[in-house]
Short mmCIF file of C-alpha atoms in Angstrom, two decimals:
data_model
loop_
_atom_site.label_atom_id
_atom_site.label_comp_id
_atom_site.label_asym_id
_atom_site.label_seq_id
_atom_site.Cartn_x
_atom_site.Cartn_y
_atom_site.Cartn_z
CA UNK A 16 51.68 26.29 -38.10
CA UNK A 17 50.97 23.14 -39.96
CA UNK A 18 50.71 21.11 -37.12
CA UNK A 19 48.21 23.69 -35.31
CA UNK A 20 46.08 23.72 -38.16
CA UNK A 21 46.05 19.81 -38.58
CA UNK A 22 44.72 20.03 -34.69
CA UNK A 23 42.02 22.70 -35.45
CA UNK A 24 40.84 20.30 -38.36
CA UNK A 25 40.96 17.23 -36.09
CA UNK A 26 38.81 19.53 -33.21
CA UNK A 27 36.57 20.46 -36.21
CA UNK A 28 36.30 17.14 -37.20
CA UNK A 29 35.72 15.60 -33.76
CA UNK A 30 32.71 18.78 -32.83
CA UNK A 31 31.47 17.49 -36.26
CA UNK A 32 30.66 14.19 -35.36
CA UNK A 33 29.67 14.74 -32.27
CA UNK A 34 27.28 17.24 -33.75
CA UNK A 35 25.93 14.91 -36.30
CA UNK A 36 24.48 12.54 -33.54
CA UNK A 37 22.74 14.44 -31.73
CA UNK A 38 19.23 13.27 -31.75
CA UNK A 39 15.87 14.68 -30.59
CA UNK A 40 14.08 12.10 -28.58
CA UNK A 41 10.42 11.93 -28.45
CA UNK A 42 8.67 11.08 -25.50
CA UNK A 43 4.81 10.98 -24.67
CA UNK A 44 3.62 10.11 -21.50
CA UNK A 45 -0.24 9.86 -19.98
CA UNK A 46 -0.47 12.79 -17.84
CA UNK A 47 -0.15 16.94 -17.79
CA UNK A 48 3.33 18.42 -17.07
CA UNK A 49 2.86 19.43 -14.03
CA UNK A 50 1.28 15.97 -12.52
CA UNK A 51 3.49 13.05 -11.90
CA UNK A 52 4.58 11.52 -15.12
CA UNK A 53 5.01 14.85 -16.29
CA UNK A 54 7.43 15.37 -13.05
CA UNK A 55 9.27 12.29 -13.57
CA UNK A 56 9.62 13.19 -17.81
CA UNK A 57 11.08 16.80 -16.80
CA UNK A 58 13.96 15.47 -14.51
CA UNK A 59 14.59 13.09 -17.50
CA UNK A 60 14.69 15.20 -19.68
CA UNK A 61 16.84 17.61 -17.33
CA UNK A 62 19.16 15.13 -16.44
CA UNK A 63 19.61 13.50 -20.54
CA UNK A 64 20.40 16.97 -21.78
CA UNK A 65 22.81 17.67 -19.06
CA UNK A 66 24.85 14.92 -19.35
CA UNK A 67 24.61 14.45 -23.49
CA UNK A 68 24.06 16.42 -26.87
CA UNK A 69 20.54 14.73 -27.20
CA UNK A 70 17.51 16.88 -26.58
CA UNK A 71 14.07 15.33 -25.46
CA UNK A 72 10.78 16.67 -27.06
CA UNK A 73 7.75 16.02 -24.23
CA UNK A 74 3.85 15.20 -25.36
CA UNK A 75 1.95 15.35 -22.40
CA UNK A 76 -1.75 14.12 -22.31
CA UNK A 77 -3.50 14.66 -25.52
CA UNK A 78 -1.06 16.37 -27.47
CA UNK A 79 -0.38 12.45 -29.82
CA UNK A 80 -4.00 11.03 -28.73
CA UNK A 81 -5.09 8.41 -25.99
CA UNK A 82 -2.98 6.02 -24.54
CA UNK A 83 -3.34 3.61 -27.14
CA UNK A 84 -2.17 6.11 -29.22
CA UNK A 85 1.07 6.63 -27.97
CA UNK A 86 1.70 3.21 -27.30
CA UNK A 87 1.21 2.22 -31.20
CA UNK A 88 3.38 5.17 -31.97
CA UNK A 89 5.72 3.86 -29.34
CA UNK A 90 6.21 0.13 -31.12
CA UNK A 91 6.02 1.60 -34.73
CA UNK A 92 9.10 4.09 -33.31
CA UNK A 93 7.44 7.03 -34.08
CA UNK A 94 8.08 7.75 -30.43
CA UNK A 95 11.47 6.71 -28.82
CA UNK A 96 9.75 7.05 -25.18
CA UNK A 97 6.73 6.08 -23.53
CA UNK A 98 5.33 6.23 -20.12
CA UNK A 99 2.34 4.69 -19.67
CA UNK A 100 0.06 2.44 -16.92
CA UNK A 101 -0.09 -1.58 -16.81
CA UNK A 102 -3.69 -0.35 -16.45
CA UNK A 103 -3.53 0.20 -20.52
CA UNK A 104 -0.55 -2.16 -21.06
CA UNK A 105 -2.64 -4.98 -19.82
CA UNK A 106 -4.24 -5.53 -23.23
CA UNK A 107 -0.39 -6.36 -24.84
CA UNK A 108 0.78 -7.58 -21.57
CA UNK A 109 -1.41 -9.37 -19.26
CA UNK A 110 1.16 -10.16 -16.72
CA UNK A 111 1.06 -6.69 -16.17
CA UNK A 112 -2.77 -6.92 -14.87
CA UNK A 113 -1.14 -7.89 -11.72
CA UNK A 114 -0.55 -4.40 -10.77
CA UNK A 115 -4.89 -4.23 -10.41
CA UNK A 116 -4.70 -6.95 -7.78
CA UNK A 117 -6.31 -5.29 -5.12
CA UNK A 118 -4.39 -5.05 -1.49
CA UNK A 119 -1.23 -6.55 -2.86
CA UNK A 120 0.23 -3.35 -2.73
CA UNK A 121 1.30 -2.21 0.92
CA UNK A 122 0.21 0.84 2.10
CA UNK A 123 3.37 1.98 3.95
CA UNK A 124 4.65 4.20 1.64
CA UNK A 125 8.94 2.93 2.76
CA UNK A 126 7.73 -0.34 2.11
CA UNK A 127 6.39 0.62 -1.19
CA UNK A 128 9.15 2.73 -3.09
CA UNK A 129 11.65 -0.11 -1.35
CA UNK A 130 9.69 -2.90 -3.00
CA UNK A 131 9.81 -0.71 -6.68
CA UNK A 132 13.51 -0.53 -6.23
CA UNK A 133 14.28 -3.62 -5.26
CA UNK A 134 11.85 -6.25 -6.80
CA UNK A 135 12.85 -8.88 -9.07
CA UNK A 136 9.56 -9.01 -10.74
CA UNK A 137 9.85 -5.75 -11.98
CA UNK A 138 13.89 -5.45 -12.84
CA UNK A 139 14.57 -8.89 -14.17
CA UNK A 140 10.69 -10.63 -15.04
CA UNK A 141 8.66 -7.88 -16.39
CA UNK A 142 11.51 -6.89 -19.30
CA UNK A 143 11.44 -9.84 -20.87
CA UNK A 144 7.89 -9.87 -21.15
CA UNK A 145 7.62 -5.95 -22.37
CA UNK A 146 10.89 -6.86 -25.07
CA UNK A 147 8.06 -9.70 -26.56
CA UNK A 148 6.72 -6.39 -27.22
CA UNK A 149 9.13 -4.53 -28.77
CA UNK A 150 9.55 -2.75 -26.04
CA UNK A 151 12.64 -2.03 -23.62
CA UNK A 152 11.06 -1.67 -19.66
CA UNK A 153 13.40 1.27 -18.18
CA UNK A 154 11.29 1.92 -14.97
CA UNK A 155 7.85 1.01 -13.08
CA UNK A 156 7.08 3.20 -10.29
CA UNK A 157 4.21 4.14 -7.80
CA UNK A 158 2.19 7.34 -8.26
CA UNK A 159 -0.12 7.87 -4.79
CA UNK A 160 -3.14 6.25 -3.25
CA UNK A 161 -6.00 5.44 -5.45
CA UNK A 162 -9.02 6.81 -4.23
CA UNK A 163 -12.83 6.23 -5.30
CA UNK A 164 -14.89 9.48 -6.55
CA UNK A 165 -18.74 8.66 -6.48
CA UNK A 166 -22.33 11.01 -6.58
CA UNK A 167 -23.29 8.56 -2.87
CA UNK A 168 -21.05 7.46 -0.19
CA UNK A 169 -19.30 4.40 -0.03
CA UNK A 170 -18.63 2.37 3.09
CA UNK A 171 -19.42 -1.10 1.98
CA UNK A 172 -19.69 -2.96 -1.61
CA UNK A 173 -23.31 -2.76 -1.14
CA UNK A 174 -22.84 0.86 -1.49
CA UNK A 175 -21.43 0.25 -4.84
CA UNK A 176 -24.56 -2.06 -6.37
CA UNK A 177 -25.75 -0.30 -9.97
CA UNK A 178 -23.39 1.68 -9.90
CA UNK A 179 -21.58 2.70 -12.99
CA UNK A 180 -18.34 2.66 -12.48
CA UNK A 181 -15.42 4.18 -14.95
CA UNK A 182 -12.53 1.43 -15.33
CA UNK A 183 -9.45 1.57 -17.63
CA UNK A 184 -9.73 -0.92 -20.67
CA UNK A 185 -8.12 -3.70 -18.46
CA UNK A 186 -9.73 -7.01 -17.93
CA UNK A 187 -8.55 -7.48 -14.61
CA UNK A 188 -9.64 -4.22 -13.30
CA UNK A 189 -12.76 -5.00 -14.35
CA UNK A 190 -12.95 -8.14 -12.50
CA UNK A 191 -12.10 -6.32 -9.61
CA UNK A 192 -14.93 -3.72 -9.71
CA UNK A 193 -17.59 -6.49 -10.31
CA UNK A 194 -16.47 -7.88 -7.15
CA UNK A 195 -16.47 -4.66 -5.32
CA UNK A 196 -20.55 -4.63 -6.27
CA UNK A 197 -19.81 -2.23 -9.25
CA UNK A 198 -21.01 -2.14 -12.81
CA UNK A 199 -17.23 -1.11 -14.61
CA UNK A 200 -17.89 0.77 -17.25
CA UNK A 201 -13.79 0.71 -19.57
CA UNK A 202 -13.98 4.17 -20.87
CA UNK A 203 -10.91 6.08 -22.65
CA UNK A 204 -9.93 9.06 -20.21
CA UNK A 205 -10.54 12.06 -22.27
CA UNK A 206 -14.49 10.92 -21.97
CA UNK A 207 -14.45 10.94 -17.97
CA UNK A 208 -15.56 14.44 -17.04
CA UNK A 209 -18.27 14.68 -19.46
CA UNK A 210 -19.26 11.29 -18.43
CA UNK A 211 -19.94 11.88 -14.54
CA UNK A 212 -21.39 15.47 -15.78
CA UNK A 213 -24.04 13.82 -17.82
CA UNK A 214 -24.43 10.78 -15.32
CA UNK A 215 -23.45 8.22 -17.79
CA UNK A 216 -21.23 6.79 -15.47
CA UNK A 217 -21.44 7.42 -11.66
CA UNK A 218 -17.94 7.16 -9.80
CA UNK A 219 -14.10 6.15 -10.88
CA UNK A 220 -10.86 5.90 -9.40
CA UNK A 221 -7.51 7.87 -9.48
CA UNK A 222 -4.80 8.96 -6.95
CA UNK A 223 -5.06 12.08 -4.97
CA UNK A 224 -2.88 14.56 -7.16
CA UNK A 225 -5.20 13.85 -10.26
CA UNK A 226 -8.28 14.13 -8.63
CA UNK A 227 -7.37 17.70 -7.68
CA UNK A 228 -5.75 18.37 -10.65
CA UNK A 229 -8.36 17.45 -13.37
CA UNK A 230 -10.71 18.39 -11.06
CA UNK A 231 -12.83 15.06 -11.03
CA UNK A 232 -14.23 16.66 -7.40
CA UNK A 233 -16.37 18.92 -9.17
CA UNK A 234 -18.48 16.67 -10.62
CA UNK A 235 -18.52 13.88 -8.29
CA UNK A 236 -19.26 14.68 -4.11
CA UNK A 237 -17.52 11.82 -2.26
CA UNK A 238 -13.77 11.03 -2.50
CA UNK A 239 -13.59 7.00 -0.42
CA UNK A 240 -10.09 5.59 0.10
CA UNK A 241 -9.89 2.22 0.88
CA UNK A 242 -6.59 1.50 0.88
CA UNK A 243 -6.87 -1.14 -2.39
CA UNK A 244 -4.45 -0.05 -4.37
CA UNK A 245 -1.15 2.43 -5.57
CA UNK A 246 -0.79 3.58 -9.06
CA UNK A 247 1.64 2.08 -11.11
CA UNK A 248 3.18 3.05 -13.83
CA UNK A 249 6.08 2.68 -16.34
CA UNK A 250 8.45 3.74 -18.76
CA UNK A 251 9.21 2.17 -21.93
CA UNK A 252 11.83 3.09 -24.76
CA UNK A 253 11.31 1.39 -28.22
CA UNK A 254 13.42 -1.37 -28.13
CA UNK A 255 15.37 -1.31 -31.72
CA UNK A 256 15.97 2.77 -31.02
CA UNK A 257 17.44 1.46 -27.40
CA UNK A 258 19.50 -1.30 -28.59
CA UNK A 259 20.95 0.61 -31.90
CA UNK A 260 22.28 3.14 -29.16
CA UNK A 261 25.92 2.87 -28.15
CA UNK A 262 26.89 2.76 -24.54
CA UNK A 263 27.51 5.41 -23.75
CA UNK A 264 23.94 6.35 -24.66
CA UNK A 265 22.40 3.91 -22.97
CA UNK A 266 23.94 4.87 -19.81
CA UNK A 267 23.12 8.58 -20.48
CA UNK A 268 19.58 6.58 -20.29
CA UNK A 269 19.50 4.43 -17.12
CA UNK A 270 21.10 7.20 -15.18
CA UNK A 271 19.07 10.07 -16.22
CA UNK A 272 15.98 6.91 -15.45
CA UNK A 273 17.68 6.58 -11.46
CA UNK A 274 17.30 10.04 -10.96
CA UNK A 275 14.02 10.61 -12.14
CA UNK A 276 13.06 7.68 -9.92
CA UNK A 277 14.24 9.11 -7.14
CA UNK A 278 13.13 11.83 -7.32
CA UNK A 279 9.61 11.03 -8.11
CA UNK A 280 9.59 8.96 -4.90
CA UNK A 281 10.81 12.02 -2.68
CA UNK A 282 8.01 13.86 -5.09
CA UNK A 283 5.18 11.58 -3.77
CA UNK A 284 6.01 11.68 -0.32
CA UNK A 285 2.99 14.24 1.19
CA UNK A 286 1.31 14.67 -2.20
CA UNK A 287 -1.70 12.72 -1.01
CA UNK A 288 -2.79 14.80 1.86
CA UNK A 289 -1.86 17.77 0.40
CA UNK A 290 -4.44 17.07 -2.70
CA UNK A 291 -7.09 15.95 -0.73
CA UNK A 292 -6.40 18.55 1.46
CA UNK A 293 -6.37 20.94 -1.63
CA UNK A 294 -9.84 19.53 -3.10
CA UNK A 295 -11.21 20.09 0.39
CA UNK A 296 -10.32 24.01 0.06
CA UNK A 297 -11.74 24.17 -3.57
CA UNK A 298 -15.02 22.60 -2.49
CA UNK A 299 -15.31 22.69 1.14
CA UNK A 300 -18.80 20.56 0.79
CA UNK A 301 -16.81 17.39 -0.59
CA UNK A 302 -17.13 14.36 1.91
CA UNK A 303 -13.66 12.52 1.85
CA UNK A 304 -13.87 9.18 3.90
CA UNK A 305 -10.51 7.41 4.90
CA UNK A 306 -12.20 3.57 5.71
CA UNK A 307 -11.34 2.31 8.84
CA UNK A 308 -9.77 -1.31 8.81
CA UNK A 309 -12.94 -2.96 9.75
CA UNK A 310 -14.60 -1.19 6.95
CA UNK A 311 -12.48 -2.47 4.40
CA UNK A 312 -12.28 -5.90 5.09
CA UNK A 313 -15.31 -6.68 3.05
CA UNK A 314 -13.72 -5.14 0.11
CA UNK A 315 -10.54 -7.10 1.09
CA UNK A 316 -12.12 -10.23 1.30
CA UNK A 317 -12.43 -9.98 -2.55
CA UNK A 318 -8.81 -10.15 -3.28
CA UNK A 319 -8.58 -13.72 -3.38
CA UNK A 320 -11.21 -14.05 -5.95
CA UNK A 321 -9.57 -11.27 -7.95
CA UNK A 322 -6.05 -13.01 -7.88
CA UNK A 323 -7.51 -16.26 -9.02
CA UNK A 324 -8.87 -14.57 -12.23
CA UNK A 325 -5.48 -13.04 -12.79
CA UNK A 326 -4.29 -16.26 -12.91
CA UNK A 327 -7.05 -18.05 -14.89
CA UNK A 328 -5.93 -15.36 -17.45
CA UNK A 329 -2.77 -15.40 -17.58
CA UNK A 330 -1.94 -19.04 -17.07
CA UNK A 331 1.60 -20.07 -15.46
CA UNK A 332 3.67 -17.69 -16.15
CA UNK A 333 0.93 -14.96 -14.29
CA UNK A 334 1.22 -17.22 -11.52
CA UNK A 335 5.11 -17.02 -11.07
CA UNK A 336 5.12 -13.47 -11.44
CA UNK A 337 2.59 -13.26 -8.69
CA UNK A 338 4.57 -15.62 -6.31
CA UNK A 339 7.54 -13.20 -7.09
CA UNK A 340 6.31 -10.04 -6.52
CA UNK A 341 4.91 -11.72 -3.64
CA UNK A 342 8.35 -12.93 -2.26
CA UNK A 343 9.58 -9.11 -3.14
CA UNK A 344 7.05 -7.42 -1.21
CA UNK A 345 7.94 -9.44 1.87
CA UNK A 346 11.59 -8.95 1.09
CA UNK A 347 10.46 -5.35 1.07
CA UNK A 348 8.34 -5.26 4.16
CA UNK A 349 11.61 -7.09 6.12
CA UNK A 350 13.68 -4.54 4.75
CA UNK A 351 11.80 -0.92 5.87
CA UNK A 352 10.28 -3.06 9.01
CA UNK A 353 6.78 -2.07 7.50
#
């Protein structure tokens, strides 16, 4: 009897402590639940609660502010998580401007999710950079085609002279939107809508999927894809929270990370089409245009310039992450055959 009891104490004990540590993660991310960081947060969430006692609390879009929001909260550890864009990131780490080079990106989408998996730019350069930071780089990954929504057509960068153009606070980006003929206009996200409504600004940029879903097509009448870019984005943890974890949680984290990746990719594979196809159903009047190689190449021929100012800014170390993720995307590219 004795010993039976001693082994009901020692279970008690041992359900105790396990008890006692679980946590409640918080994680905020840029988007609504149901678009594709919201996706990708879900099967993380799924998976970390699955395979450990932690639970993780989501904030979509708005629910802790902006992105610079979150990101503050993110450093200070008010947040243990945080996905969020380069496209915002850019201000703490301009390395990460790279990501808003246009046509470095390939189009073929197996090229694409091989080069995410698969570069060393993003799995051994990047988190150093984002630990300077305070900040531990789990993931980057792709999010669709970014498409242009404008009031006029666009088939050349003439097309896009005076025209005021919504931009993410990013330098780079910028850059690149002066060269396309634009006048970029950084505005936070929240003020879009009401932006194109009252014609402050006259045209931005987003992948398929959020077009549709925030409905950008409604107050804008031309979606133009010119094949200059994917959406990139990434998730973070706070990097004291991550490194005061023990193993075991850590590894709860980088698997529950691999299958959300994965799965995102599979995720993404006809989401493109089927949101353009979708905004072409809600407003049947909406022109999309898909340029034709020869109608891009103006718009390509900026690149060059746009890469050099990534440099300029961000010096040497800028450069050898560009000649790395150049090396990876051709790695890539041998890899798929794309």
């Amino acid at each position: 009897m004795g010993r039976l009891l001693g082994t009901v104490a020692a279970a008690a004990i041992t359900l105790t402590a396990s008890t006692a540590h679980a946590e409640t993660w918080r994680y905020a991310f840029e988007e609504a639940l149901d678009e594709v960081q919201g996706i990708f947060a879900q099967k993380f969430k799924e998976e970390v609660e699955a395979n450990s006692d932690h639970t993780v609390q989501l904030f979509p879009f708005g629910t802790l502010g902006e992105s610079a929001d979150i990101m503050e909260q993110a450093q200070a550890g008010i947040l243990q998580f945080v996905n969020q864009s380069p496209g915002f990131t850019g201000a703490l780490i301009p390395e990460a401007q790279v990501f808003f080079v246009p046509y470095l990106l390939p189009q073929d989408q197996d090229t694409l999710f091989e080069f995410f998996r698969s570069s060393v730019a993003i799995n051994e350069m990047f988190p150093e950079l984002y630990a300077e930071q305070g900040l531990e780089l789990l993931t980057m990954y792709p999010e669709g085609e970014v498409c242009m929504t404008t009031q006029e057509p666009v088939r050349s960068p003439e097309d896009l002279n005076e025209v005021k153009f919504r931009v993410m606070t990013n330098p780079l980006l910028v850059e690149s939107y002066q060269a396309f003929g634009a006048t970029p206009t950084p505005l936070p996200w929240g003020e879009v809508y009401g932006a194109l409504q009252t014609g402050i600004i006259q045209g931005q940029e987003n992948p398929g999927f959020f077009l549709e879903s925030t409905k950008m097509y409604e107050v804008t009448d031309v979606i133009t894809c010119i094949g200059h870019n994917n959406f990139t984005t990434a998730l973070m943890a706070n990097q004291d929270f991550y490194d005061g974890l023990g193993e075991g949680d850590q590894q709860v984290i980088q698997d529950a990370v691999d299958v959300a990746f994965e799965y995102i990719l599979e995720y993404q594979r006809d989401l493109q089409e089927e949101s353009l196809a979708k905004i072409k159903e809600a407003k049947p009047e909406m022109e999309i245009n898909i340029l034709s190689e020869e109608e891009r190449q103006p718009f390509m021929d900026t690149a060059p310039a746009v890469e050099e100012a990534f440099v300029e800014m961000t010096g040497e170390g800028g450069q050898e992450i560009l000649d790395q993720m150049k090396a990876d995307l051709e790695a890539a590219a041998e890899a798929t055959g794309g």
